Amino acid sequence: MAWLRFFSRTLKSLPQISSSSPNPNPNFRTSPFSTSFLITKTPDKLKKKRKKPESARTKSIQHESTKLPHLESLVSRDAHFRFLIRSKEFISKQPERILRLDDAGKLYRELGFPRGRKVTKFIPKHPLIFQTYRHSDGKIWLGFTEFMEDLLDEEKGLMESMELDRVNRVRKLLMMTKDKRILLSKIHHTRLLFGIPEDFRDRVAKYPDYFRVVTGGDGNRVLELVNWETNLAVSELERLFMIDEDKAKRVFKFPVKHGKELELEEKDTRKLNLLNTFPLVSPYSDGWKLDVWSLEAEKYRVGIVHEFLNLTLEKRASIHHIVEFKDEFSLTRQTYLMLKKQSMSFYLAGTEMNWTVFLKDAYDENGVLVSKDPQVVFNEKLYKYADMQQMEQVG
């Protein structure tokens, strides 16, 4: 029992805390029980998960309520045939139109397949277009089928027959620019938009009365306009105005801001807006000299984009292609807002990072072009064959 006596003496020697003594730290409230062992945070599994903001790469530029499915589907079609279109362009330029499969696997950007994916997963999707074979050197090569070779010859003949039309498109582009000149590299980069052949840079020499190639200060080759053609300096909108004035008046809208106290009727508001909208400014004028933030300058830039899209084969273009000519066409950083305001003429489809501008009136309610260029007809035929799996289905 010695340990019991020792324990009781120890307790007596400890200082006694009186319940009536004042608290030395009045701001600190003592608790007879410790709660440190209790879980005070909500477990992760019970927390409401916040949705991550959608990235500009995937977020649609149009709200769901304003989407036009027949035009959105064309953007999806472009993505579906990206491998076909890019591989066709790249392999066509190779010697004998063939490419080693080992090299093809590294050219994801040139051939249009996602980085990190195998090219062999995309080739079988188009059996009427592409084929692989083992060469005598033991290497596997990628090329076109005989059927596709015939299609390419057909396309070559088509481009030959449309050469003068393509030349005039380039002339009109030059006539719209501020300095009547464009880098040849820009024309080459956007050639598929206008149906311009791959070797257009070599064909320029055939038209000395239209074009001149000079070397810029940075060493790049520049295409210059030689002669102004008055007959070409007429926009599609001006032609429409002469044919159907009422339809032309509905293309653009530049509303007049006014207070509610005016109490204008709808018909009066429409008349007031027309007075503000017309006359338009021709894209073939010197509109670049106007005050950049004036109404007339905005009319000029809207007209530039409208005419640019009219010159394309499919009456649409990626915003990246349009912005590529921002200096030549005196476009501003407000291009997106400018196009958004003209919803009667333009439709923006795709994602916030990569969107396409359509001319709405150029398409019917099913997303089919009202007027098709021969190259567009050929492309649609190619797409049809590209989705087929057996030659017997070709009729």
Short mmCIF file of C-alpha atoms in Angstrom, two decimals:
data_model
loop_
_atom_site.label_atom_id
_atom_site.label_comp_id
_atom_site.label_asym_id
_atom_site.label_seq_id
_atom_site.Cartn_x
_atom_site.Cartn_y
_atom_site.Cartn_z
CA MET A 1 0.00 0.00 0.00
CA ALA A 2 3.09 2.21 -0.06
CA TRP A 3 2.32 3.32 -3.61
CA LEU A 4 -1.16 4.50 -2.49
CA ARG A 5 0.27 6.70 0.27
CA PHE A 6 2.84 8.13 -2.19
CA PHE A 7 0.11 8.91 -4.70
CA SER A 8 -2.08 10.70 -2.13
CA ARG A 9 0.88 12.83 -0.96
CA THR A 10 1.59 13.84 -4.55
CA LEU A 11 -1.98 14.94 -5.08
CA LYS A 12 -1.90 17.08 -1.93
CA SER A 13 1.33 18.75 -3.08
CA LEU A 14 -0.28 19.88 -6.39
CA PRO A 15 -1.77 23.43 -6.42
CA GLN A 16 -5.53 23.39 -5.95
CA ILE A 17 -7.73 25.19 -8.52
CA SER A 18 -10.74 26.80 -6.93
CA SER A 19 -13.92 26.92 -8.98
CA SER A 20 -14.59 30.34 -7.48
CA SER A 21 -11.19 31.76 -8.48
CA PRO A 22 -11.27 34.21 -11.39
CA ASN A 23 -10.27 32.91 -14.81
CA PRO A 24 -6.72 34.07 -15.55
CA ASN A 25 -7.63 34.26 -19.23
CA PRO A 26 -11.20 35.61 -19.44
CA ASN A 27 -11.19 35.43 -23.29
CA PHE A 28 -10.64 31.70 -23.17
CA ARG A 29 -13.59 29.57 -22.19
CA THR A 30 -12.74 26.23 -20.70
CA SER A 31 -14.76 23.16 -21.51
CA PRO A 32 -15.06 20.11 -19.32
CA PHE A 33 -14.82 17.89 -22.43
CA SER A 34 -12.36 17.83 -25.35
CA THR A 35 -13.86 17.84 -28.84
CA SER A 36 -10.58 17.55 -30.73
CA PHE A 37 -11.41 13.99 -31.72
CA LEU A 38 -14.67 14.97 -33.48
CA ILE A 39 -14.77 15.27 -37.33
CA THR A 40 -15.70 18.88 -38.05
CA LYS A 41 -15.09 18.86 -41.86
CA THR A 42 -17.54 17.47 -44.40
CA PRO A 43 -16.10 14.33 -45.99
CA ASP A 44 -15.09 14.72 -49.64
CA LYS A 45 -17.58 12.10 -50.73
CA LEU A 46 -20.43 14.18 -49.30
CA LYS A 47 -19.28 17.47 -50.80
CA LYS A 48 -21.07 18.81 -53.84
CA LYS A 49 -18.73 18.60 -56.79
CA ARG A 50 -18.35 21.83 -58.65
CA LYS A 51 -18.36 21.61 -62.42
CA LYS A 52 -15.09 22.68 -63.95
CA PRO A 53 -15.52 25.61 -66.32
CA GLU A 54 -15.63 24.38 -69.90
CA SER A 55 -12.50 25.19 -71.85
CA ALA A 56 -12.53 27.37 -74.94
CA ARG A 57 -11.38 24.33 -76.91
CA THR A 58 -14.70 22.55 -76.32
CA LYS A 59 -17.17 25.29 -75.36
CA SER A 60 -19.58 26.17 -78.16
CA ILE A 61 -19.49 29.74 -79.38
CA GLN A 62 -23.28 29.63 -79.80
CA HIS A 63 -25.80 29.21 -77.01
CA GLU A 64 -27.94 26.09 -77.33
CA SER A 65 -31.03 28.21 -77.94
CA THR A 66 -29.50 29.93 -81.00
CA LYS A 67 -27.75 26.98 -82.64
CA LEU A 68 -28.51 26.08 -86.24
CA PRO A 69 -27.96 22.30 -86.42
CA HIS A 70 -27.71 22.21 -90.23
CA LEU A 71 -24.70 24.54 -90.14
CA GLU A 72 -23.14 23.08 -87.01
CA SER A 73 -23.18 19.68 -88.74
CA LEU A 74 -20.88 21.03 -91.45
CA VAL A 75 -18.25 21.88 -88.85
CA SER A 76 -18.56 18.34 -87.50
CA ARG A 77 -18.16 17.02 -91.05
CA ASP A 78 -14.90 18.95 -91.38
CA ALA A 79 -13.57 17.24 -88.25
CA HIS A 80 -14.72 13.85 -89.53
CA PHE A 81 -12.80 14.25 -92.81
CA ARG A 82 -9.76 16.08 -91.42
CA PHE A 83 -7.48 13.06 -91.95
CA LEU A 84 -8.80 12.56 -95.49
CA ILE A 85 -8.39 16.21 -96.53
CA ARG A 86 -4.94 16.79 -95.06
CA SER A 87 -3.52 13.41 -96.08
CA LYS A 88 -4.79 13.91 -99.63
CA GLU A 89 -3.08 17.29 -99.84
CA PHE A 90 0.18 16.14 -98.30
CA ILE A 91 0.62 12.81 -100.10
CA SER A 92 -0.33 14.37 -103.44
CA LYS A 93 2.78 16.55 -103.21
CA GLN A 94 5.15 13.63 -102.49
CA PRO A 95 7.25 11.99 -105.22
CA GLU A 96 5.12 9.30 -106.88
CA ARG A 97 2.37 10.15 -104.36
CA ILE A 98 3.64 7.69 -101.76
CA LEU A 99 4.95 8.01 -98.19
CA ARG A 100 6.76 5.58 -95.92
CA LEU A 101 4.43 4.41 -93.17
CA ASP A 102 7.14 4.95 -90.54
CA ASP A 103 7.39 8.59 -91.60
CA ALA A 104 3.60 8.97 -91.78
CA GLY A 105 3.30 8.04 -88.11
CA LYS A 106 5.35 11.11 -87.17
CA LEU A 107 3.46 13.57 -89.39
CA TYR A 108 0.31 13.87 -87.28
CA ARG A 109 -0.11 17.57 -87.98
CA GLU A 110 0.45 17.28 -91.74
CA LEU A 111 -1.80 14.24 -92.11
CA GLY A 112 -4.52 15.44 -89.74
CA PHE A 113 -4.68 12.82 -87.01
CA PRO A 114 -4.41 13.44 -83.24
CA ARG A 115 -0.99 13.50 -81.64
CA GLY A 116 -0.24 10.30 -79.78
CA ARG A 117 -2.54 8.21 -82.01
CA LYS A 118 -1.37 5.72 -84.61
CA VAL A 119 -1.89 6.55 -88.25
CA THR A 120 -2.75 2.91 -88.91
CA LYS A 121 -6.05 3.45 -87.05
CA PHE A 122 -7.19 6.03 -89.60
CA ILE A 123 -6.07 4.52 -92.90
CA PRO A 124 -8.60 1.60 -92.79
CA LYS A 125 -11.48 4.08 -92.38
CA HIS A 126 -11.12 5.04 -96.06
CA PRO A 127 -10.36 1.79 -97.95
CA LEU A 128 -11.37 3.24 -101.34
CA ILE A 129 -8.93 6.13 -100.92
CA PHE A 130 -5.77 4.88 -99.17
CA GLN A 131 -3.80 1.67 -99.33
CA THR A 132 -0.58 0.30 -97.85
CA TYR A 133 1.85 -2.12 -99.47
CA ARG A 134 5.24 -3.64 -98.77
CA HIS A 135 8.02 -2.44 -101.05
CA SER A 136 10.96 -4.51 -102.24
CA ASP A 137 13.06 -2.77 -99.58
CA GLY A 138 10.94 -4.46 -96.92
CA LYS A 139 9.36 -1.17 -95.81
CA ILE A 140 5.61 -0.51 -95.76
CA TRP A 141 4.46 2.46 -97.81
CA LEU A 142 1.25 4.50 -97.80
CA GLY A 143 -0.35 5.66 -101.04
CA PHE A 144 -3.58 6.06 -102.97
CA THR A 145 -5.72 3.35 -104.49
CA GLU A 146 -6.10 3.23 -108.29
CA PHE A 147 -9.64 4.50 -107.81
CA MET A 148 -8.33 7.54 -105.92
CA GLU A 149 -5.64 8.15 -108.54
CA ASP A 150 -8.42 8.43 -111.13
CA LEU A 151 -10.28 10.89 -108.91
CA LEU A 152 -7.14 13.02 -108.56
CA ASP A 153 -6.74 13.12 -112.34
CA GLU A 154 -10.38 14.19 -112.60
CA GLU A 155 -9.77 16.97 -110.08
CA LYS A 156 -6.69 18.14 -111.96
CA GLY A 157 -8.75 18.52 -115.14
CA LEU A 158 -11.41 20.39 -113.17
CA MET A 159 -8.85 22.86 -111.82
CA GLU A 160 -7.50 23.47 -115.31
CA SER A 161 -10.99 24.35 -116.55
CA MET A 162 -11.59 26.71 -113.60
CA GLU A 163 -8.25 28.52 -113.77
CA LEU A 164 -9.57 31.85 -115.07
CA ASP A 165 -12.28 31.89 -112.39
CA ARG A 166 -9.64 31.35 -109.69
CA VAL A 167 -7.45 34.08 -111.15
CA ASN A 168 -10.35 36.53 -110.94
CA ARG A 169 -10.99 35.55 -107.31
CA VAL A 170 -7.40 36.42 -106.46
CA ARG A 171 -7.69 39.69 -108.38
CA LYS A 172 -10.78 40.63 -106.36
CA LEU A 173 -8.97 39.77 -103.12
CA LEU A 174 -6.11 42.06 -104.11
CA MET A 175 -8.52 44.84 -105.05
CA MET A 176 -10.06 44.73 -101.56
CA THR A 177 -6.72 45.10 -99.76
CA LYS A 178 -5.34 48.37 -98.50
CA ASP A 179 -2.10 48.29 -100.53
CA LYS A 180 -3.31 46.00 -103.36
CA ARG A 181 -0.81 43.33 -102.38
CA ILE A 182 -0.82 40.04 -100.45
CA LEU A 183 1.95 37.68 -99.42
CA LEU A 184 2.05 34.68 -101.75
CA SER A 185 2.42 32.47 -98.70
CA LYS A 186 -0.97 33.65 -97.38
CA ILE A 187 -2.67 32.88 -100.66
CA HIS A 188 -1.07 29.45 -100.67
CA HIS A 189 -2.12 28.78 -97.07
CA THR A 190 -5.78 29.62 -97.80
CA ARG A 191 -5.87 28.16 -101.33
CA LEU A 192 -8.43 25.44 -100.48
CA LEU A 193 -10.94 28.12 -99.44
CA PHE A 194 -10.96 29.57 -102.95
CA GLY A 195 -10.17 26.45 -105.01
CA ILE A 196 -6.74 27.80 -105.95
CA PRO A 197 -4.41 25.09 -107.32
CA GLU A 198 -1.29 24.00 -105.46
CA ASP A 199 1.00 25.38 -108.18
CA PHE A 200 -0.67 28.79 -108.40
CA ARG A 201 2.61 30.51 -107.53
CA ASP A 202 4.08 29.11 -110.74
CA ARG A 203 1.01 30.05 -112.81
CA VAL A 204 1.18 33.72 -111.85
CA ALA A 205 3.75 34.35 -114.57
CA LYS A 206 1.10 33.55 -117.19
CA TYR A 207 -0.84 36.70 -116.23
CA PRO A 208 1.57 39.67 -116.39
CA ASP A 209 -1.35 42.04 -117.05
CA TYR A 210 -2.95 41.09 -113.74
CA PHE A 211 -0.16 40.25 -111.28
CA ARG A 212 3.38 41.17 -110.37
CA VAL A 213 5.56 39.25 -107.90
CA VAL A 214 7.97 41.37 -105.87
CA THR A 215 10.25 40.67 -102.93
CA GLY A 216 9.29 42.35 -99.67
CA GLY A 217 11.65 43.92 -97.17
CA ASP A 218 11.71 40.70 -95.16
CA GLY A 219 12.59 38.64 -98.22
CA ASN A 220 9.11 37.15 -98.68
CA ARG A 221 7.47 37.05 -102.10
CA VAL A 222 4.50 39.38 -102.47
CA LEU A 223 1.76 39.31 -105.10
CA GLU A 224 0.79 42.77 -106.36
CA LEU A 225 -2.13 43.91 -108.47
CA VAL A 226 -1.04 45.38 -111.81
CA ASN A 227 -4.30 46.75 -113.22
CA TRP A 228 -7.59 47.75 -111.62
CA GLU A 229 -10.63 46.14 -113.26
CA THR A 230 -13.78 48.21 -112.73
CA ASN A 231 -16.08 45.35 -113.73
CA LEU A 232 -14.63 43.18 -110.97
CA ALA A 233 -14.95 45.92 -108.33
CA VAL A 234 -18.62 45.12 -107.72
CA SER A 235 -19.49 43.25 -104.54
CA GLU A 236 -22.02 40.45 -104.34
CA LEU A 237 -24.16 42.64 -102.10
CA GLU A 238 -24.23 45.40 -104.73
CA ARG A 239 -25.34 42.86 -107.34
CA LEU A 240 -28.06 41.65 -105.00
CA PHE A 241 -29.24 45.23 -104.46
CA MET A 242 -29.73 45.65 -108.22
CA ILE A 243 -31.68 42.36 -108.46
CA ASP A 244 -33.68 42.35 -105.21
CA GLU A 245 -33.51 45.63 -103.31
CA ASP A 246 -35.77 44.47 -100.47
CA LYS A 247 -33.63 41.39 -99.82
CA ALA A 248 -30.44 43.45 -99.89
CA LYS A 249 -31.88 45.79 -97.27
CA ARG A 250 -32.30 42.86 -94.87
CA VAL A 251 -28.67 41.71 -95.08
CA PHE A 252 -27.22 44.13 -92.52
CA LYS A 253 -28.67 46.10 -89.67
CA PHE A 254 -27.15 49.13 -87.97
CA PRO A 255 -29.88 50.17 -85.52
CA VAL A 256 -30.23 53.73 -84.28
CA LYS A 257 -30.12 54.09 -80.50
CA HIS A 258 -33.05 56.11 -79.21
CA GLY A 259 -34.88 56.64 -75.94
CA LYS A 260 -38.22 55.03 -75.11
CA GLU A 261 -39.76 58.45 -74.79
CA LEU A 262 -39.85 58.68 -78.61
CA GLU A 263 -42.45 55.88 -78.60
CA LEU A 264 -41.66 54.85 -82.18
CA GLU A 265 -43.76 52.20 -83.85
CA GLU A 266 -42.06 49.14 -85.34
CA LYS A 267 -42.45 50.44 -88.89
CA ASP A 268 -40.92 53.78 -87.95
CA THR A 269 -38.04 52.07 -86.17
CA ARG A 270 -37.34 49.99 -89.28
CA LYS A 271 -37.28 53.07 -91.48
CA LEU A 272 -34.94 54.85 -89.06
CA ASN A 273 -32.59 51.85 -89.03
CA LEU A 274 -32.56 51.73 -92.82
CA LEU A 275 -31.53 55.36 -92.96
CA ASN A 276 -28.66 54.51 -90.62
CA THR A 277 -27.69 51.35 -92.51
CA PHE A 278 -27.69 52.72 -96.05
CA PRO A 279 -25.75 53.61 -98.01
CA LEU A 280 -23.27 50.79 -97.35
CA VAL A 281 -19.54 51.19 -97.97
CA SER A 282 -18.12 49.13 -100.82
CA PRO A 283 -15.33 46.70 -99.88
CA TYR A 284 -13.57 47.88 -103.05
CA SER A 285 -13.42 51.48 -101.81
CA ASP A 286 -10.78 53.25 -99.73
CA GLY A 287 -12.72 52.54 -96.54
CA TRP A 288 -9.49 51.92 -94.66
CA LYS A 289 -9.00 55.71 -94.63
CA LEU A 290 -12.13 56.23 -92.49
CA ASP A 291 -11.99 56.88 -88.76
CA VAL A 292 -11.54 53.36 -87.41
CA TRP A 293 -14.35 53.64 -84.82
CA SER A 294 -16.88 55.43 -87.02
CA LEU A 295 -20.10 53.84 -88.26
CA GLU A 296 -18.91 54.10 -91.86
CA ALA A 297 -15.72 52.21 -91.01
CA GLU A 298 -17.71 49.42 -89.40
CA LYS A 299 -19.92 49.20 -92.50
CA TYR A 300 -16.75 48.92 -94.57
CA ARG A 301 -15.31 46.08 -92.44
CA VAL A 302 -18.62 44.19 -92.42
CA GLY A 303 -18.70 44.50 -96.20
CA ILE A 304 -15.13 43.24 -96.45
CA VAL A 305 -15.93 40.06 -94.51
CA HIS A 306 -19.16 39.54 -96.46
CA GLU A 307 -17.36 39.79 -99.80
CA PHE A 308 -14.44 37.64 -98.57
CA LEU A 309 -16.86 34.84 -97.67
CA ASN A 310 -18.63 35.21 -101.01
CA LEU A 311 -15.33 34.57 -102.77
CA THR A 312 -14.83 31.28 -100.92
CA LEU A 313 -16.11 28.06 -102.48
CA GLU A 314 -18.40 27.14 -99.57
CA LYS A 315 -19.33 30.67 -98.45
CA ARG A 316 -17.69 30.11 -95.07
CA ALA A 317 -14.26 30.39 -93.50
CA SER A 318 -12.47 29.75 -90.24
CA ILE A 319 -11.87 32.86 -88.16
CA HIS A 320 -8.16 32.03 -88.29
CA HIS A 321 -8.23 32.37 -92.08
CA ILE A 322 -10.08 35.67 -91.89
CA VAL A 323 -7.77 37.12 -89.26
CA GLU A 324 -4.78 36.09 -91.38
CA PHE A 325 -5.74 39.02 -93.63
CA LYS A 326 -6.42 41.47 -90.79
CA ASP A 327 -3.70 43.91 -91.89
CA GLU A 328 -4.63 43.79 -95.57
CA PHE A 329 -8.35 44.31 -94.79
CA SER A 330 -7.89 46.75 -91.86
CA LEU A 331 -9.82 44.49 -89.46
CA THR A 332 -9.82 45.25 -85.73
CA ARG A 333 -9.84 43.14 -82.58
CA GLN A 334 -13.58 43.73 -82.38
CA THR A 335 -14.25 41.46 -85.37
CA TYR A 336 -16.08 38.88 -83.24
CA LEU A 337 -18.47 41.47 -81.75
CA MET A 338 -18.94 43.05 -85.16
CA LEU A 339 -20.00 39.74 -86.73
CA LYS A 340 -22.14 38.81 -83.73
CA LYS A 341 -24.21 41.96 -84.22
CA GLN A 342 -24.98 41.05 -87.84
CA SER A 343 -26.81 37.82 -87.07
CA MET A 344 -29.07 38.18 -90.11
CA SER A 345 -26.10 37.64 -92.42
CA PHE A 346 -23.49 35.73 -90.45
CA TYR A 347 -23.67 32.59 -88.35
CA LEU A 348 -20.80 31.60 -86.05
CA ALA A 349 -20.37 27.86 -85.51
CA GLY A 350 -17.85 25.74 -83.65
CA THR A 351 -16.00 26.38 -80.41
CA GLU A 352 -14.71 29.56 -78.82
CA MET A 353 -11.16 28.62 -79.78
CA ASN A 354 -11.88 27.57 -83.36
CA TRP A 355 -15.02 28.94 -84.94
CA THR A 356 -16.29 29.28 -88.48
CA VAL A 357 -18.21 32.15 -90.06
CA PHE A 358 -21.05 31.22 -92.44
CA LEU A 359 -23.03 33.32 -94.87
CA LYS A 360 -26.51 32.25 -93.82
CA ASP A 361 -28.26 33.13 -97.07
CA ALA A 362 -25.89 30.89 -99.04
CA TYR A 363 -27.40 27.76 -97.43
CA ASP A 364 -30.85 26.27 -97.45
CA GLU A 365 -32.63 24.89 -94.37
CA ASN A 366 -30.86 21.53 -94.77
CA GLY A 367 -27.36 23.00 -94.77
CA VAL A 368 -26.92 22.59 -98.54
CA LEU A 369 -25.32 25.34 -100.60
CA VAL A 370 -27.81 27.09 -102.82
CA SER A 371 -25.20 27.47 -105.57
CA LYS A 372 -22.33 24.97 -105.80
CA ASP A 373 -18.96 25.49 -107.41
CA PRO A 374 -17.77 22.46 -109.47
CA GLN A 375 -14.98 21.92 -106.93
CA VAL A 376 -17.57 21.67 -104.15
CA VAL A 377 -19.47 19.05 -106.16
CA PHE A 378 -16.24 17.08 -106.55
CA ASN A 379 -15.42 17.35 -102.84
CA GLU A 380 -18.84 16.05 -101.85
CA LYS A 381 -18.41 13.10 -104.19
CA LEU A 382 -15.01 12.40 -102.61
CA TYR A 383 -16.55 12.47 -99.12
CA LYS A 384 -19.19 9.99 -100.22
CA TYR A 385 -16.57 7.56 -101.51
CA ALA A 386 -14.38 8.09 -98.45
CA ASP A 387 -17.11 6.75 -96.17
CA MET A 388 -17.71 3.65 -98.27
CA GLN A 389 -16.12 0.36 -97.29
CA GLN A 390 -16.53 -1.66 -100.48
CA MET A 391 -15.91 -0.83 -104.12
CA GLU A 392 -19.11 -2.64 -105.12
CA GLN A 393 -21.11 0.15 -103.50
CA VAL A 394 -19.84 2.71 -105.98
CA GLY A 395 -22.51 3.24 -108.57
#
